[in-house]
PDB file of C-alpha atoms in Angstrom:
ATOM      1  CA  UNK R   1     111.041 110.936  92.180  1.00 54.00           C
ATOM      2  CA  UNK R   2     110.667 107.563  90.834  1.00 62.00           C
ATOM      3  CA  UNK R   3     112.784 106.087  87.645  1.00 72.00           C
ATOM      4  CA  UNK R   4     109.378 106.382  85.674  1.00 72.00           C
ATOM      5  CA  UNK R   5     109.072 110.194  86.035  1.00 69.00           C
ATOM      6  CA  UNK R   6     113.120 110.437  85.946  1.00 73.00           C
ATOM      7  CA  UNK R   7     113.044 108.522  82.527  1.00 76.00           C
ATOM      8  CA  UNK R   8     109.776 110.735  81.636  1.00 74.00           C
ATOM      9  CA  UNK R   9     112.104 114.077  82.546  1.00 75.00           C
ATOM     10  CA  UNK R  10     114.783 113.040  80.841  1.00 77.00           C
ATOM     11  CA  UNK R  11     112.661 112.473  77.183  1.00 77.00           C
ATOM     12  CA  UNK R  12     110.940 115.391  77.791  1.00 76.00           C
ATOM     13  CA  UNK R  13     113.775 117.658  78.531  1.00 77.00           C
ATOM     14  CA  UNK R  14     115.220 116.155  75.426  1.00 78.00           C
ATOM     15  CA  UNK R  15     112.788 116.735  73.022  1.00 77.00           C
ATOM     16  CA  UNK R  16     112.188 120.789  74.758  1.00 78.00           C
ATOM     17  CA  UNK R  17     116.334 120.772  74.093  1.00 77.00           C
ATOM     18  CA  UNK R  18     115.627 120.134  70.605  1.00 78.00           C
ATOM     19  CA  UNK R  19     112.486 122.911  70.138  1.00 77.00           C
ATOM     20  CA  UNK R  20     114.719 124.989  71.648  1.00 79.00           C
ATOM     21  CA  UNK R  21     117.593 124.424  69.237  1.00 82.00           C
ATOM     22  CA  UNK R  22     115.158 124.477  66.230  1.00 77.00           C
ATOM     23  CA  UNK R  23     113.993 128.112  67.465  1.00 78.00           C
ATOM     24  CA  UNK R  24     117.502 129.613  67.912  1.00 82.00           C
ATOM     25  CA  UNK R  25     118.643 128.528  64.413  1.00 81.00           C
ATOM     26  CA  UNK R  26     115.336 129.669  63.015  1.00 79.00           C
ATOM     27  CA  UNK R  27     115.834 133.247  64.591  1.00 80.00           C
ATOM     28  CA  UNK R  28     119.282 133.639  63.450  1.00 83.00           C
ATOM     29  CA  UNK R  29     118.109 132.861  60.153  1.00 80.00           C
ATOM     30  CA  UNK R  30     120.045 128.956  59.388  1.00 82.00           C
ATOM     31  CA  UNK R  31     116.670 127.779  58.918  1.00 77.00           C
ATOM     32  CA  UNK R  32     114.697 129.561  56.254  1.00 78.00           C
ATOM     33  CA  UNK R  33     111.006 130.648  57.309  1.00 75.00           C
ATOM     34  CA  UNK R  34     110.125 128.799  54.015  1.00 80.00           C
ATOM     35  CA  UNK R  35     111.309 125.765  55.464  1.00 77.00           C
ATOM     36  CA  UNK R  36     109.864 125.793  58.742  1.00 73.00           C
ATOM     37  CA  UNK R  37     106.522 127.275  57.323  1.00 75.00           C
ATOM     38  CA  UNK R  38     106.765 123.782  54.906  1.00 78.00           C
ATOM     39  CA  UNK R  39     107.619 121.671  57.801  1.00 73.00           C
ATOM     40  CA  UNK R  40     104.428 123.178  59.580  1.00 70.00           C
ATOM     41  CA  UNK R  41     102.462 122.586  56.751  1.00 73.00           C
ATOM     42  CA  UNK R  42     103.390 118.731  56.697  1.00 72.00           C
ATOM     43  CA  UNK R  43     102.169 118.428  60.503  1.00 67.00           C
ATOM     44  CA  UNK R  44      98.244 118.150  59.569  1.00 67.00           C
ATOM     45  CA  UNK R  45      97.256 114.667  58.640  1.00 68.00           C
ATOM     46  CA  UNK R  46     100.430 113.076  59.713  1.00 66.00           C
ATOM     47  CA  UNK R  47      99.292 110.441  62.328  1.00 62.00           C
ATOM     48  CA  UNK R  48     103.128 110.612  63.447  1.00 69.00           C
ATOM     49  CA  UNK R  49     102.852 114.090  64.541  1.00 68.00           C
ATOM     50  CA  UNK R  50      99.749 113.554  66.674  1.00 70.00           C
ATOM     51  CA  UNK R  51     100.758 110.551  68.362  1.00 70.00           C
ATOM     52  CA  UNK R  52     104.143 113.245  69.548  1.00 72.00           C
ATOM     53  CA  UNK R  53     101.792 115.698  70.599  1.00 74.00           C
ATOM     54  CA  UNK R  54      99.756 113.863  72.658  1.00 74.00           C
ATOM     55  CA  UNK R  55     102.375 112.161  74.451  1.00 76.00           C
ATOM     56  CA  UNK R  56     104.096 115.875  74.984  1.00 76.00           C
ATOM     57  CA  UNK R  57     100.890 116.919  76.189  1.00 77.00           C
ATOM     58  CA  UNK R  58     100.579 113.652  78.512  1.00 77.00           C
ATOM     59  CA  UNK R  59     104.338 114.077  79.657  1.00 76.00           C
ATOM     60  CA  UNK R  60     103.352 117.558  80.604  1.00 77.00           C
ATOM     61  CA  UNK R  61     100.667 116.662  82.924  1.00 75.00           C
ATOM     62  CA  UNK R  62     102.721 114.397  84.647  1.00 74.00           C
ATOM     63  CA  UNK R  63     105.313 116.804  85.283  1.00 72.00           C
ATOM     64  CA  UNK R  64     103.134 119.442  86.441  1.00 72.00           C
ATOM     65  CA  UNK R  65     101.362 116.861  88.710  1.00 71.00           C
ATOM     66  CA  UNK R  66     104.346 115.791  89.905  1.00 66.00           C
ATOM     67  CA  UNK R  67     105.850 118.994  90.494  1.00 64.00           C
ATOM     68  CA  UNK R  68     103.019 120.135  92.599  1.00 62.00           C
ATOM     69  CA  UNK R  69     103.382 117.301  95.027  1.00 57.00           C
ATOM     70  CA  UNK R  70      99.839 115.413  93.723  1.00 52.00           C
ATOM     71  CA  UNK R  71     101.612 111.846  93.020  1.00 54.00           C
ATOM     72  CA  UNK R  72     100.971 110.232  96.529  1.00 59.00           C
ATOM     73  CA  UNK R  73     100.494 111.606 100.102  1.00 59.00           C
ATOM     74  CA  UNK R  74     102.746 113.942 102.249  1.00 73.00           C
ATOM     75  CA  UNK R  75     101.672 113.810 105.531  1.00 73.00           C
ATOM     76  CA  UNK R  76      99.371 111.379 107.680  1.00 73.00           C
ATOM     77  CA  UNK R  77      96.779 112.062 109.287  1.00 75.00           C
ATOM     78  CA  UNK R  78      97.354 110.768 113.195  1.00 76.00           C
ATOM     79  CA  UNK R  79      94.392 111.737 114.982  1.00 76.00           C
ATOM     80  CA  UNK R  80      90.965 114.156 113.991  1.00 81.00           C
ATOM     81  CA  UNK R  81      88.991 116.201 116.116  1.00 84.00           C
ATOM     82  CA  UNK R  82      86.832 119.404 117.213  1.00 88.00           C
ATOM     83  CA  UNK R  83      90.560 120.613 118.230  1.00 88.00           C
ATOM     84  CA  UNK R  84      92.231 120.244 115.229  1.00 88.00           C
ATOM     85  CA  UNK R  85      94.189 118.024 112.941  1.00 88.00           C
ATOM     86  CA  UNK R  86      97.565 116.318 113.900  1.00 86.00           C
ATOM     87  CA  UNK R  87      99.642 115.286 110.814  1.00 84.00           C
ATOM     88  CA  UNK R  88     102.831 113.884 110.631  1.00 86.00           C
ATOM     89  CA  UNK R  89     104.697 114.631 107.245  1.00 86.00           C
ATOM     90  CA  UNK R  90     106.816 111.806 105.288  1.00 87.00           C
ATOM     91  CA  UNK R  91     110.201 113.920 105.660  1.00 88.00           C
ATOM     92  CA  UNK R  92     109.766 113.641 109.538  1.00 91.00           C
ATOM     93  CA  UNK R  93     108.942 109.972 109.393  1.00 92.00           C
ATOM     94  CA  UNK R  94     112.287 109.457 107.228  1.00 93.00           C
ATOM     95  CA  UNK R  95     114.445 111.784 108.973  1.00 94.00           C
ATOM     96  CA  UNK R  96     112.974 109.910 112.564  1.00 94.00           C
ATOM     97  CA  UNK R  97     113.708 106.495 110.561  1.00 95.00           C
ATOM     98  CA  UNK R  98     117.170 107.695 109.762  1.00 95.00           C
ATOM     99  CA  UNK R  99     118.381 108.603 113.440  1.00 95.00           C
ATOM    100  CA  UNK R 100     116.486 105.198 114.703  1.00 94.00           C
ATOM    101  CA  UNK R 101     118.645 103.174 112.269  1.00 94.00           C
ATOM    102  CA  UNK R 102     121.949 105.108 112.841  1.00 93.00           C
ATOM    103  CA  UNK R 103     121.556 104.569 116.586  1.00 93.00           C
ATOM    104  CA  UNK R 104     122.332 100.514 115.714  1.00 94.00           C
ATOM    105  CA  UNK R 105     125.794  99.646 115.978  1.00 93.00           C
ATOM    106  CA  UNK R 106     127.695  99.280 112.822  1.00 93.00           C
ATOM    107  CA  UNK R 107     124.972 101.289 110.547  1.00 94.00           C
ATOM    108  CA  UNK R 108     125.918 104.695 108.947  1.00 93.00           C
ATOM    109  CA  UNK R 109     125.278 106.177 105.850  1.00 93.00           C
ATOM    110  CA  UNK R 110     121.673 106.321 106.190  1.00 95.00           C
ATOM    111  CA  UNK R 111     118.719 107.056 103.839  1.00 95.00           C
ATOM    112  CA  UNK R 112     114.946 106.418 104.334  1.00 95.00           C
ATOM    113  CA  UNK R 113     111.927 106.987 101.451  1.00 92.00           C
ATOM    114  CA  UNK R 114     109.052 106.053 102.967  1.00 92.00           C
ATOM    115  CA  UNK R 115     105.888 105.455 101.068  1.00 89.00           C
ATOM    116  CA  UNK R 116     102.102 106.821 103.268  1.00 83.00           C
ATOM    117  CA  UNK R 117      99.339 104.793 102.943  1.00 80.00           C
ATOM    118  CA  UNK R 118      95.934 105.065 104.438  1.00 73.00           C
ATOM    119  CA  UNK R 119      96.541 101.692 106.292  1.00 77.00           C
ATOM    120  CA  UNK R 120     100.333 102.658 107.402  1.00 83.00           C
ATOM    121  CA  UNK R 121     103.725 103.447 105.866  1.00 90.00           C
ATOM    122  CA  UNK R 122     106.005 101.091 104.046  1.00 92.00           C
ATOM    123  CA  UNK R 123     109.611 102.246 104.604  1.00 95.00           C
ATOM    124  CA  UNK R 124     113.154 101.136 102.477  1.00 95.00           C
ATOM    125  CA  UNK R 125     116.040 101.796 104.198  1.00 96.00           C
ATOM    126  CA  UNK R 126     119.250 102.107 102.252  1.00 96.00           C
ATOM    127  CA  UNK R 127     122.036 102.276 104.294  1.00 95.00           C
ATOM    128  CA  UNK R 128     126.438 101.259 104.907  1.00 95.00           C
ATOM    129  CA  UNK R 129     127.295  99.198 107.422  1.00 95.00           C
ATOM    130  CA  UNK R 130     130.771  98.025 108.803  1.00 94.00           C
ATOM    131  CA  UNK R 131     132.716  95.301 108.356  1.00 94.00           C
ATOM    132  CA  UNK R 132     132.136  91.880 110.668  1.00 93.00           C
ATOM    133  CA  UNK R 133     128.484  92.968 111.872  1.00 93.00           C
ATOM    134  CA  UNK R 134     126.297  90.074 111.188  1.00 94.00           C
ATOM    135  CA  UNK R 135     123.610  91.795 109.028  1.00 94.00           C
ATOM    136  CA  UNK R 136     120.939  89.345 109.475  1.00 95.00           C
ATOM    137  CA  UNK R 137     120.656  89.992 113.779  1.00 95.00           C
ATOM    138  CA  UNK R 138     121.314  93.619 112.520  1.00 95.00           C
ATOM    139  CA  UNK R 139     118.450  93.890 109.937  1.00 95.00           C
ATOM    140  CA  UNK R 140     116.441  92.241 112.584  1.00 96.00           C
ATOM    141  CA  UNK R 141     117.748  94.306 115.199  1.00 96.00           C
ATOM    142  CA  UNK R 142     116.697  97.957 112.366  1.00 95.00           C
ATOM    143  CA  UNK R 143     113.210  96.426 112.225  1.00 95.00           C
ATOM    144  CA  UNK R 144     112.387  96.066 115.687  1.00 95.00           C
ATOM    145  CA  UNK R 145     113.352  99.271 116.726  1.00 95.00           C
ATOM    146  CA  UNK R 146     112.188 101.409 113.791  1.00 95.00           C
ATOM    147  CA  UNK R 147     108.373  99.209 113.647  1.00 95.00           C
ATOM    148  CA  UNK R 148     108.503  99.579 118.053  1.00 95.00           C
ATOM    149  CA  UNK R 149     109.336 103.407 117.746  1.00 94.00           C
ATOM    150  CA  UNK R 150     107.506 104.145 115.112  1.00 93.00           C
ATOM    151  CA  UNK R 151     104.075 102.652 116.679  1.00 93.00           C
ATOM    152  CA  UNK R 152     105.186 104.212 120.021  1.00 94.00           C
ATOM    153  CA  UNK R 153     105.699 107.726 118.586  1.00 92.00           C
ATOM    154  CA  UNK R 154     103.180 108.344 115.741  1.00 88.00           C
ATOM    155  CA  UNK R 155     100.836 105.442 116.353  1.00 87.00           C
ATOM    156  CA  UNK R 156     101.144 104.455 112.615  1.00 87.00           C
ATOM    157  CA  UNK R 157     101.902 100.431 111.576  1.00 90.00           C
ATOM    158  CA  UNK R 158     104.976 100.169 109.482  1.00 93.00           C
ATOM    159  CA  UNK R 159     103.490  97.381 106.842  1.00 92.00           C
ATOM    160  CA  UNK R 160     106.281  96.815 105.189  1.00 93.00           C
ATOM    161  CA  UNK R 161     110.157  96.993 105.669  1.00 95.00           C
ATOM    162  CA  UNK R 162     112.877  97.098 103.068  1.00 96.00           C
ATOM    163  CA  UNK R 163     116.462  97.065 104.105  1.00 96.00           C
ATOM    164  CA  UNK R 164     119.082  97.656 101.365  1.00 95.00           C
ATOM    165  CA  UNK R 165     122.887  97.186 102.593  1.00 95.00           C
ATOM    166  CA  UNK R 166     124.742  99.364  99.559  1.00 94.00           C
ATOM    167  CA  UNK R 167     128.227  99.127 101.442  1.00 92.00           C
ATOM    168  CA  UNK R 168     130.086  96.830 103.495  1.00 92.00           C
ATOM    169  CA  UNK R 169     132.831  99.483 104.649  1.00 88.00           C
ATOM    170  CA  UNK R 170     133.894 101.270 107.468  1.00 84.00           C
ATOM    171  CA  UNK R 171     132.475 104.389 108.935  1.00 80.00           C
ATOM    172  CA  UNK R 172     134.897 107.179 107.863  1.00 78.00           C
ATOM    173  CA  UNK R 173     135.882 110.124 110.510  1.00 67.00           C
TER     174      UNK R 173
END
């Protein structure tokens, strides 16, 4: 999930928290139905109002999209024919990606979110790595193997490589 939709979530389950606040109090009677009935009434013609429901109803959408796995592909498609499909999914790809780059001396830690596209995958790679490895011979090093692998095994390009060192530290046991 992106920091978009995670921003998006957050709002959202914000202003639910406070619907669902407002409906408790009114059913326990702290609100008066008077009050809420009044509050109601105020809602038509109040360009404020509007401009909150349609961006509820727009947040909604993109949740339920999102939920339902529409925002982007899962799987590539590898090869078509009168036999069949063959698809390879993106958690395969990252958990391949994952064991490729752990298998590099000095790298641990890691995590791969790989992004399909028709054209081939773009991959980030956030990972630890120990103390005294030289990281530029070792990003080049994570690169090679995971682009040669990757074309060997799926047939897919990797376009685009990001490596993202979080730790310098060493591997604990």
């Amino acid at each position: 999930m992106g920091i978009a939709d995670r921003i998006i979530l957050t709002l959202y389950t914000f202003l639910m928290a406070v619907v669902s606040v407002l409906a408790v109090l009114c059913s326990l009677g702290v609100f008066s139905r008077d009050g809420m009935i009044a509050l109601v009434d105020h809602i038509p013609g109040n360009w404020i109002y509007a401009v909150g429901g349609v961006i509820m109803l727009l947040v909604s959408l993109r949740l339920l999209i999102t939920g339902l796995g529409l925002t982007g592909m899962s799987s590539l498609k590898l090869s078509e024919s009168d036999k069949g499909k063959v698809l390879v999914g993106k958690g395969a790809l990252e958990d391949y990606i994952a064991v490729l780059s752990q298998e590099i001396y000095g790298i641990h830690n890691v995590k791969v979110i790989v992004k399909l596209n028709d054209d081939g995958i773009a991959v980030r790679i956030n990972t630890s790595i120990e103390p005294g490895i030289n990281i530029p011979e070792t990003s080049d090093e994570i690169r090679s193997n995971v682009k040669e692998s990757i074309k060997k095994v799926t047939g897919i390009d990797v376009k685009d490589m990001e490596l993202f060192f979080k730790q310098i530290k060493a591997k604990e046991e």
